[in-house]
PDB file of C-alpha atoms in Angstrom:
ATOM      1  CA  GLY A  24      -0.185  -0.136  -0.335  1.00  0.00           C
ATOM      2  CA  GLU A  25       0.921   3.549   0.102  1.00  0.00           C
ATOM      3  CA  SER A  26       3.363   5.132   2.441  1.00  0.00           C
ATOM      4  CA  VAL A  27       1.367   7.832   4.575  1.00  0.00           C
ATOM      5  CA  GLY A  28       4.150   8.758   7.807  1.00  0.00           C
ATOM      6  CA  LEU A  29       3.735  11.430  10.172  1.00  0.00           C
ATOM      7  CA  HIS A  30       6.798  13.382  10.909  1.00  0.00           C
ATOM      8  CA  LEU A  31       6.461  13.456  15.106  1.00  0.00           C
ATOM      9  CA  PRO A  32       5.374  10.539  16.661  1.00  0.00           C
ATOM     10  CA  THR A  33       4.209  12.276  20.116  1.00  0.00           C
ATOM     11  CA  LEU A  34       3.134  16.195  20.491  1.00  0.00           C
ATOM     12  CA  SER A  35       2.906  17.681  23.884  1.00  0.00           C
ATOM     13  CA  VAL A  36       1.340  21.092  24.094  1.00  0.00           C
ATOM     14  CA  GLN A  37      -0.312  23.425  26.669  1.00  0.00           C
ATOM     15  CA  GLU A  38      -3.757  24.035  27.150  1.00  0.00           C
ATOM     16  CA  GLY A  39      -4.833  26.962  25.244  1.00  0.00           C
ATOM     17  CA  ASP A  40      -1.971  26.669  22.381  1.00  0.00           C
ATOM     18  CA  ASN A  41      -2.534  25.987  18.900  1.00  0.00           C
ATOM     19  CA  SER A  42      -1.552  22.564  17.782  1.00  0.00           C
ATOM     20  CA  ILE A  43       0.111  21.890  14.446  1.00  0.00           C
ATOM     21  CA  ILE A  44      -0.060  17.519  13.290  1.00  0.00           C
ATOM     22  CA  ASN A  45       2.123  16.895  10.669  1.00  0.00           C
ATOM     23  CA  CYS A  46       1.739  13.979   7.889  1.00  0.00           C
ATOM     24  CA  ALA A  47       3.591  13.022   4.566  1.00  0.00           C
ATOM     25  CA  TYR A  48       2.282  10.945   1.923  1.00  0.00           C
ATOM     26  CA  SER A  49       3.769   9.165  -0.631  1.00  0.00           C
ATOM     27  CA  ASN A  50       1.311   8.682  -3.561  1.00  0.00           C
ATOM     28  CA  SER A  51       0.668  11.906  -6.111  1.00  0.00           C
ATOM     29  CA  ALA A  52      -2.365  10.333  -7.236  1.00  0.00           C
ATOM     30  CA  SER A  53      -4.169  10.612  -3.881  1.00  0.00           C
ATOM     31  CA  ASP A  54      -7.079  12.653  -4.647  1.00  0.00           C
ATOM     32  CA  TYR A  55      -8.794  13.026  -0.730  1.00  0.00           C
ATOM     33  CA  PHE A  56      -7.354  13.124   2.490  1.00  0.00           C
ATOM     34  CA  ILE A  57      -8.756  12.393   6.151  1.00  0.00           C
ATOM     35  CA  TRP A  58      -7.849  13.091   9.359  1.00  0.00           C
ATOM     36  CA  TYR A  59      -9.111  11.298  11.884  1.00  0.00           C
ATOM     37  CA  LYS A  60      -9.185  11.420  15.911  1.00  0.00           C
ATOM     38  CA  GLN A  61      -8.743   8.060  18.272  1.00  0.00           C
ATOM     39  CA  GLU A  62      -9.179   7.952  21.746  1.00  0.00           C
ATOM     40  CA  SER A  63      -8.310   5.345  24.030  1.00  0.00           C
ATOM     41  CA  GLY A  64     -10.760   2.199  23.635  1.00  0.00           C
ATOM     42  CA  LYS A  65     -12.525   4.218  20.646  1.00  0.00           C
ATOM     43  CA  GLY A  66     -12.602   3.810  17.156  1.00  0.00           C
ATOM     44  CA  PRO A  67     -11.274   6.672  14.786  1.00  0.00           C
ATOM     45  CA  GLN A  68     -13.444   9.892  14.846  1.00  0.00           C
ATOM     46  CA  PHE A  69     -13.589  11.368  11.554  1.00  0.00           C
ATOM     47  CA  ILE A  70     -12.243  15.273  11.812  1.00  0.00           C
ATOM     48  CA  ILE A  71     -12.039  16.999   8.725  1.00  0.00           C
ATOM     49  CA  ASP A  72     -11.426  15.925   5.027  1.00  0.00           C
ATOM     50  CA  ILE A  73     -10.082  17.864   2.152  1.00  0.00           C
ATOM     51  CA  ARG A  74      -9.882  17.064  -1.443  1.00  0.00           C
ATOM     52  CA  SER A  75      -6.470  17.387  -3.600  1.00  0.00           C
ATOM     53  CA  ASN A  76      -8.102  20.380  -5.534  1.00  0.00           C
ATOM     54  CA  MET A  77      -8.000  22.467  -2.232  1.00  0.00           C
ATOM     55  CA  ASP A  78      -5.001  23.599  -0.163  1.00  0.00           C
ATOM     56  CA  LYS A  79      -7.068  24.558   2.950  1.00  0.00           C
ATOM     57  CA  ARG A  80     -10.140  23.792   4.219  1.00  0.00           C
ATOM     58  CA  GLN A  81     -11.596  25.229   8.204  1.00  0.00           C
ATOM     59  CA  GLY A  82     -13.816  23.396  10.719  1.00  0.00           C
ATOM     60  CA  GLN A  83     -14.679  24.358  14.147  1.00  0.00           C
ATOM     61  CA  ARG A  84     -11.217  25.053  15.720  1.00  0.00           C
ATOM     62  CA  VAL A  85      -9.513  22.798  13.135  1.00  0.00           C
ATOM     63  CA  THR A  86      -7.742  23.689   9.552  1.00  0.00           C
ATOM     64  CA  VAL A  87      -6.213  21.014   7.330  1.00  0.00           C
ATOM     65  CA  LEU A  88      -3.885  22.411   4.876  1.00  0.00           C
ATOM     66  CA  LEU A  89      -2.630  20.558   1.868  1.00  0.00           C
ATOM     67  CA  ASN A  90       0.747  20.805  -0.093  1.00  0.00           C
ATOM     68  CA  LYS A  91       0.989  18.977  -2.972  1.00  0.00           C
ATOM     69  CA  THR A  92       4.241  20.044  -4.061  1.00  0.00           C
ATOM     70  CA  VAL A  93       5.612  18.410  -1.537  1.00  0.00           C
ATOM     71  CA  LYS A  94       3.119  15.556  -0.458  1.00  0.00           C
ATOM     72  CA  HIS A  95       2.462  17.122   2.999  1.00  0.00           C
ATOM     73  CA  LEU A  96      -0.869  17.388   5.032  1.00  0.00           C
ATOM     74  CA  SER A  97      -1.252  19.624   8.267  1.00  0.00           C
ATOM     75  CA  LEU A  98      -3.909  19.763  10.967  1.00  0.00           C
ATOM     76  CA  GLN A  99      -3.945  22.853  13.155  1.00  0.00           C
ATOM     77  CA  ILE A 100      -5.807  22.734  16.208  1.00  0.00           C
ATOM     78  CA  ALA A 101      -6.862  26.221  17.596  1.00  0.00           C
ATOM     79  CA  ALA A 102      -6.963  26.886  21.484  1.00  0.00           C
ATOM     80  CA  THR A 103      -6.071  22.759  22.096  1.00  0.00           C
ATOM     81  CA  GLN A 104      -8.289  21.453  24.676  1.00  0.00           C
ATOM     82  CA  PRO A 105      -7.859  18.649  27.335  1.00  0.00           C
ATOM     83  CA  GLY A 106     -10.271  16.971  25.530  1.00  0.00           C
ATOM     84  CA  ASP A 107      -8.497  16.893  22.300  1.00  0.00           C
ATOM     85  CA  SER A 108      -6.000  14.579  23.371  1.00  0.00           C
ATOM     86  CA  ALA A 109      -5.696  11.117  21.255  1.00  0.00           C
ATOM     87  CA  VAL A 110      -3.744   9.986  18.743  1.00  0.00           C
ATOM     88  CA  TYR A 111      -4.591  11.341  15.331  1.00  0.00           C
ATOM     89  CA  PHE A 112      -4.324   9.471  12.099  1.00  0.00           C
ATOM     90  CA  CYS A 113      -3.897  11.228   8.556  1.00  0.00           C
ATOM     91  CA  ALA A 114      -5.286   8.884   5.769  1.00  0.00           C
ATOM     92  CA  GLU A 115      -5.109   9.345   2.183  1.00  0.00           C
ATOM     93  CA  ARG A 116      -7.292   7.318  -0.256  1.00  0.00           C
ATOM     94  CA  ASN A 117      -5.663   5.825  -3.648  1.00  0.00           C
ATOM     95  CA  GLY A 118      -7.441   5.706  -7.082  1.00  0.00           C
ATOM     96  CA  ALA A 119      -8.818   2.050  -5.827  1.00  0.00           C
ATOM     97  CA  ASN A 120     -10.783   4.066  -3.265  1.00  0.00           C
ATOM     98  CA  ASN A 121      -9.079   2.384  -0.632  1.00  0.00           C
ATOM     99  CA  LEU A 122      -8.009   4.705   2.201  1.00  0.00           C
ATOM    100  CA  PHE A 123      -4.230   3.917   3.516  1.00  0.00           C
ATOM    101  CA  PHE A 124      -3.970   5.663   7.321  1.00  0.00           C
ATOM    102  CA  GLY A 125      -0.355   6.937   8.336  1.00  0.00           C
ATOM    103  CA  THR A 126       1.389   6.056  11.908  1.00  0.00           C
ATOM    104  CA  GLY A 127      -0.313   8.434  14.028  1.00  0.00           C
ATOM    105  CA  THR A 128       0.794  11.032  15.964  1.00  0.00           C
ATOM    106  CA  ARG A 129      -0.193  10.722  20.139  1.00  0.00           C
ATOM    107  CA  LEU A 130      -0.986  14.545  21.136  1.00  0.00           C
ATOM    108  CA  THR A 131      -0.689  15.431  24.752  1.00  0.00           C
ATOM    109  CA  VAL A 132      -2.635  18.379  26.003  1.00  0.00           C
ATOM    110  CA  ILE A 133      -0.724  19.401  29.264  1.00  0.00           C
ATOM    111  CA  PRO A 134      -3.633  21.521  31.720  1.00  0.00           C
TER     112      PRO A 134
ATOM    113  CA  SER B 189     -23.454   9.810   9.503  1.00  0.00           C
ATOM    114  CA  ALA B 190     -23.933   6.171  10.549  1.00  0.00           C
ATOM    115  CA  VAL B 191     -24.126   4.353  14.106  1.00  0.00           C
ATOM    116  CA  ILE B 192     -22.367   1.230  13.544  1.00  0.00           C
ATOM    117  CA  SER B 193     -22.617  -1.462  16.588  1.00  0.00           C
ATOM    118  CA  GLN B 194     -19.835  -3.874  16.398  1.00  0.00           C
ATOM    119  CA  LYS B 195     -19.288  -7.424  18.685  1.00  0.00           C
ATOM    120  CA  PRO B 196     -17.871  -8.499  20.643  1.00  0.00           C
ATOM    121  CA  SER B 197     -15.945  -5.756  21.992  1.00  0.00           C
ATOM    122  CA  ARG B 198     -13.134  -7.769  23.665  1.00  0.00           C
ATOM    123  CA  ASP B 199     -12.526 -11.225  23.685  1.00  0.00           C
ATOM    124  CA  ILE B 200      -9.787 -13.435  24.866  1.00  0.00           C
ATOM    125  CA  CYS B 201      -9.273 -16.602  22.954  1.00  0.00           C
ATOM    126  CA  GLN B 202      -7.122 -19.963  23.169  1.00  0.00           C
ATOM    127  CA  ARG B 203      -4.696 -20.529  20.377  1.00  0.00           C
ATOM    128  CA  GLY B 204      -6.068 -22.464  17.200  1.00  0.00           C
ATOM    129  CA  THR B 205     -10.130 -21.197  17.803  1.00  0.00           C
ATOM    130  CA  SER B 206     -11.902 -18.857  15.254  1.00  0.00           C
ATOM    131  CA  LEU B 207     -13.933 -15.752  16.444  1.00  0.00           C
ATOM    132  CA  THR B 208     -16.516 -14.160  14.342  1.00  0.00           C
ATOM    133  CA  ILE B 209     -17.161 -10.737  14.561  1.00  0.00           C
ATOM    134  CA  GLN B 210     -20.504  -8.801  13.800  1.00  0.00           C
ATOM    135  CA  CYS B 211     -20.774  -5.387  12.400  1.00  0.00           C
ATOM    136  CA  GLN B 212     -24.106  -3.597  12.285  1.00  0.00           C
ATOM    137  CA  VAL B 213     -25.300  -0.450  10.302  1.00  0.00           C
ATOM    138  CA  ASP B 214     -27.875   2.050  11.395  1.00  0.00           C
ATOM    139  CA  SER B 215     -28.814   2.092   7.400  1.00  0.00           C
ATOM    140  CA  GLN B 216     -27.892   0.636   4.108  1.00  0.00           C
ATOM    141  CA  VAL B 217     -24.620   1.681   3.375  1.00  0.00           C
ATOM    142  CA  THR B 218     -22.997   0.269  -0.087  1.00  0.00           C
ATOM    143  CA  MET B 219     -19.688   0.400   0.969  1.00  0.00           C
ATOM    144  CA  MET B 220     -17.971  -1.575   4.223  1.00  0.00           C
ATOM    145  CA  PHE B 221     -14.317  -2.585   5.454  1.00  0.00           C
ATOM    146  CA  TRP B 222     -12.729  -4.111   7.579  1.00  0.00           C
ATOM    147  CA  TYR B 223      -9.367  -2.873   9.404  1.00  0.00           C
ATOM    148  CA  ARG B 224      -6.616  -4.614  11.502  1.00  0.00           C
ATOM    149  CA  GLN B 225      -4.769  -2.149  13.849  1.00  0.00           C
ATOM    150  CA  GLN B 226      -2.185  -3.855  15.784  1.00  0.00           C
ATOM    151  CA  PRO B 227      -1.056  -3.182  19.598  1.00  0.00           C
ATOM    152  CA  GLY B 228       0.458   0.898  19.258  1.00  0.00           C
ATOM    153  CA  GLN B 229       0.263   0.749  15.229  1.00  0.00           C
ATOM    154  CA  SER B 230      -2.418   2.484  12.910  1.00  0.00           C
ATOM    155  CA  LEU B 231      -4.954   1.111  10.818  1.00  0.00           C
ATOM    156  CA  THR B 232      -4.319  -1.508   7.883  1.00  0.00           C
ATOM    157  CA  LEU B 233      -7.080  -2.616   5.363  1.00  0.00           C
ATOM    158  CA  ILE B 234      -8.009  -6.411   5.713  1.00  0.00           C
ATOM    159  CA  ALA B 235     -10.699  -6.125   2.897  1.00  0.00           C
ATOM    160  CA  THR B 236     -13.694  -4.472   1.150  1.00  0.00           C
ATOM    161  CA  ALA B 237     -16.735  -6.412   2.330  1.00  0.00           C
ATOM    162  CA  ASN B 238     -19.059  -6.741  -0.668  1.00  0.00           C
ATOM    163  CA  GLN B 239     -22.703  -7.519  -0.629  1.00  0.00           C
ATOM    164  CA  GLY B 240     -23.604 -10.222  -2.445  1.00  0.00           C
ATOM    165  CA  SER B 241     -19.845 -11.026  -3.666  1.00  0.00           C
ATOM    166  CA  GLU B 242     -16.910 -12.352  -2.334  1.00  0.00           C
ATOM    167  CA  ALA B 243     -14.777  -9.709  -0.433  1.00  0.00           C
ATOM    168  CA  THR B 244     -11.919  -7.914  -1.884  1.00  0.00           C
ATOM    169  CA  TYR B 245      -8.811  -8.696   0.273  1.00  0.00           C
ATOM    170  CA  GLU B 246      -5.323  -6.636   0.555  1.00  0.00           C
ATOM    171  CA  SER B 247      -2.187  -7.641   0.213  1.00  0.00           C
ATOM    172  CA  GLY B 248      -1.344 -10.222   2.701  1.00  0.00           C
ATOM    173  CA  PHE B 249      -4.677 -11.281   3.713  1.00  0.00           C
ATOM    174  CA  VAL B 250      -6.324 -14.626   2.575  1.00  0.00           C
ATOM    175  CA  ILE B 251      -9.843 -15.848   2.819  1.00  0.00           C
ATOM    176  CA  ASP B 252      -9.008 -18.889   4.565  1.00  0.00           C
ATOM    177  CA  LYS B 253      -7.280 -16.592   7.551  1.00  0.00           C
ATOM    178  CA  PHE B 254     -10.410 -14.243   7.422  1.00  0.00           C
ATOM    179  CA  PRO B 255     -13.463 -15.338   5.903  1.00  0.00           C
ATOM    180  CA  ILE B 256     -16.181 -12.170   5.685  1.00  0.00           C
ATOM    181  CA  SER B 257     -19.505 -12.122   4.975  1.00  0.00           C
ATOM    182  CA  ARG B 258     -21.787  -9.395   4.188  1.00  0.00           C
ATOM    183  CA  PRO B 259     -25.639 -11.149   3.534  1.00  0.00           C
ATOM    184  CA  ASN B 260     -27.252  -7.299   2.941  1.00  0.00           C
ATOM    185  CA  LEU B 261     -26.507  -3.559   3.301  1.00  0.00           C
ATOM    186  CA  THR B 262     -26.629  -3.169   6.728  1.00  0.00           C
ATOM    187  CA  PHE B 263     -24.913  -6.378   8.222  1.00  0.00           C
ATOM    188  CA  SER B 264     -21.124  -7.975   7.721  1.00  0.00           C
ATOM    189  CA  THR B 265     -18.817 -10.281  10.033  1.00  0.00           C
ATOM    190  CA  LEU B 266     -14.957 -11.197   9.998  1.00  0.00           C
ATOM    191  CA  THR B 267     -14.045 -14.254  10.929  1.00  0.00           C
ATOM    192  CA  VAL B 268     -10.861 -14.817  12.459  1.00  0.00           C
ATOM    193  CA  SER B 269      -9.723 -18.263  11.669  1.00  0.00           C
ATOM    194  CA  ASN B 270      -7.335 -20.853  13.671  1.00  0.00           C
ATOM    195  CA  MET B 271      -5.758 -17.733  15.761  1.00  0.00           C
ATOM    196  CA  SER B 272      -2.579 -17.499  16.808  1.00  0.00           C
ATOM    197  CA  PRO B 273      -1.037 -14.930  19.201  1.00  0.00           C
ATOM    198  CA  GLU B 274      -0.018 -12.700  16.328  1.00  0.00           C
ATOM    199  CA  ASP B 275      -3.176 -12.089  15.904  1.00  0.00           C
ATOM    200  CA  SER B 276      -3.914 -10.200  18.734  1.00  0.00           C
ATOM    201  CA  SER B 277      -5.226  -6.763  17.713  1.00  0.00           C
ATOM    202  CA  ILE B 278      -7.733  -4.177  17.148  1.00  0.00           C
ATOM    203  CA  TYR B 279     -10.268  -5.221  14.249  1.00  0.00           C
ATOM    204  CA  LEU B 280     -12.571  -2.432  13.210  1.00  0.00           C
ATOM    205  CA  CYS B 281     -15.657  -2.245  10.802  1.00  0.00           C
ATOM    206  CA  SER B 282     -16.039   0.612   8.695  1.00  0.00           C
ATOM    207  CA  VAL B 283     -18.583   1.915   6.441  1.00  0.00           C
ATOM    208  CA  GLU B 284     -18.383   4.775   3.812  1.00  0.00           C
ATOM    209  CA  VAL B 285     -21.398   7.660   3.581  1.00  0.00           C
ATOM    210  CA  VAL B 286     -21.908  10.008   0.615  1.00  0.00           C
ATOM    211  CA  GLY B 287     -22.853  13.078   2.201  1.00  0.00           C
ATOM    212  CA  GLN B 288     -23.617  16.398   0.211  1.00  0.00           C
ATOM    213  CA  GLY B 289     -21.679  17.227  -2.633  1.00  0.00           C
ATOM    214  CA  SER B 290     -20.560  13.599  -3.259  1.00  0.00           C
ATOM    215  CA  ASN B 291     -18.202  13.501  -0.402  1.00  0.00           C
ATOM    216  CA  GLU B 292     -17.657   9.875   1.146  1.00  0.00           C
ATOM    217  CA  LYS B 293     -16.406  10.156   4.455  1.00  0.00           C
ATOM    218  CA  LEU B 294     -15.581   6.603   6.556  1.00  0.00           C
ATOM    219  CA  PHE B 295     -17.484   6.007   9.680  1.00  0.00           C
ATOM    220  CA  PHE B 296     -15.470   3.705  12.288  1.00  0.00           C
ATOM    221  CA  GLY B 297     -17.183   1.054  15.027  1.00  0.00           C
ATOM    222  CA  SER B 298     -15.604   1.066  18.409  1.00  0.00           C
ATOM    223  CA  GLY B 299     -13.645  -1.974  17.330  1.00  0.00           C
ATOM    224  CA  THR B 300     -13.321  -5.664  18.691  1.00  0.00           C
ATOM    225  CA  GLN B 301     -10.001  -5.727  20.960  1.00  0.00           C
ATOM    226  CA  LEU B 302      -8.879  -9.197  20.647  1.00  0.00           C
ATOM    227  CA  SER B 303      -6.445 -10.984  22.770  1.00  0.00           C
ATOM    228  CA  VAL B 304      -5.034 -14.504  21.262  1.00  0.00           C
ATOM    229  CA  LEU B 305      -3.681 -16.746  24.553  1.00  0.00           C
TER     230      LEU B 305
END
């Protein structure tokens, strides 16, 4: 499958600060990208998605940036809260419509 | 969105036995998938569960080890056969839902935590 990896396996931030989680992907043909949040003992939860014809998309407190030139994806969380502590995965969809997940980054919010 | 019920939520099994995991969705969906998440790792796609036909398996996964059923558009099962400790993982059912603007979203069940002794 495709290689989707993350630069930082762990990230600790102070409550109220902004968080940035990065992801690199290898398949230049991927057309759709998703960020998921996984809390302990739960399945991944959809956060935000972006198509390859966009370079930025905003949600509630979250922003996803896509740089197709360097095949890089990032998730920005504004005013990080303790409830944001989780493992975050990026995923890319290839031409066969299958979703491939990155390694994951564990975000810890320090009160 | 879709509400996905997966059971059992966890199980401890003996080597050589088999376990069948059930996935029930609250609405009809075309695409259903089964993923594996090994301890501390990311999700790996096992197969696409096709309604009315054989599942489509990813490289490294075979039907004899992971038989899948998909009798209708709301239900699927995954069996982990002849288990070994290496099969200890979280197994996740997921469904694809097409929303507004033809944006597909993948939703996940809570997973089945399997431990093989």
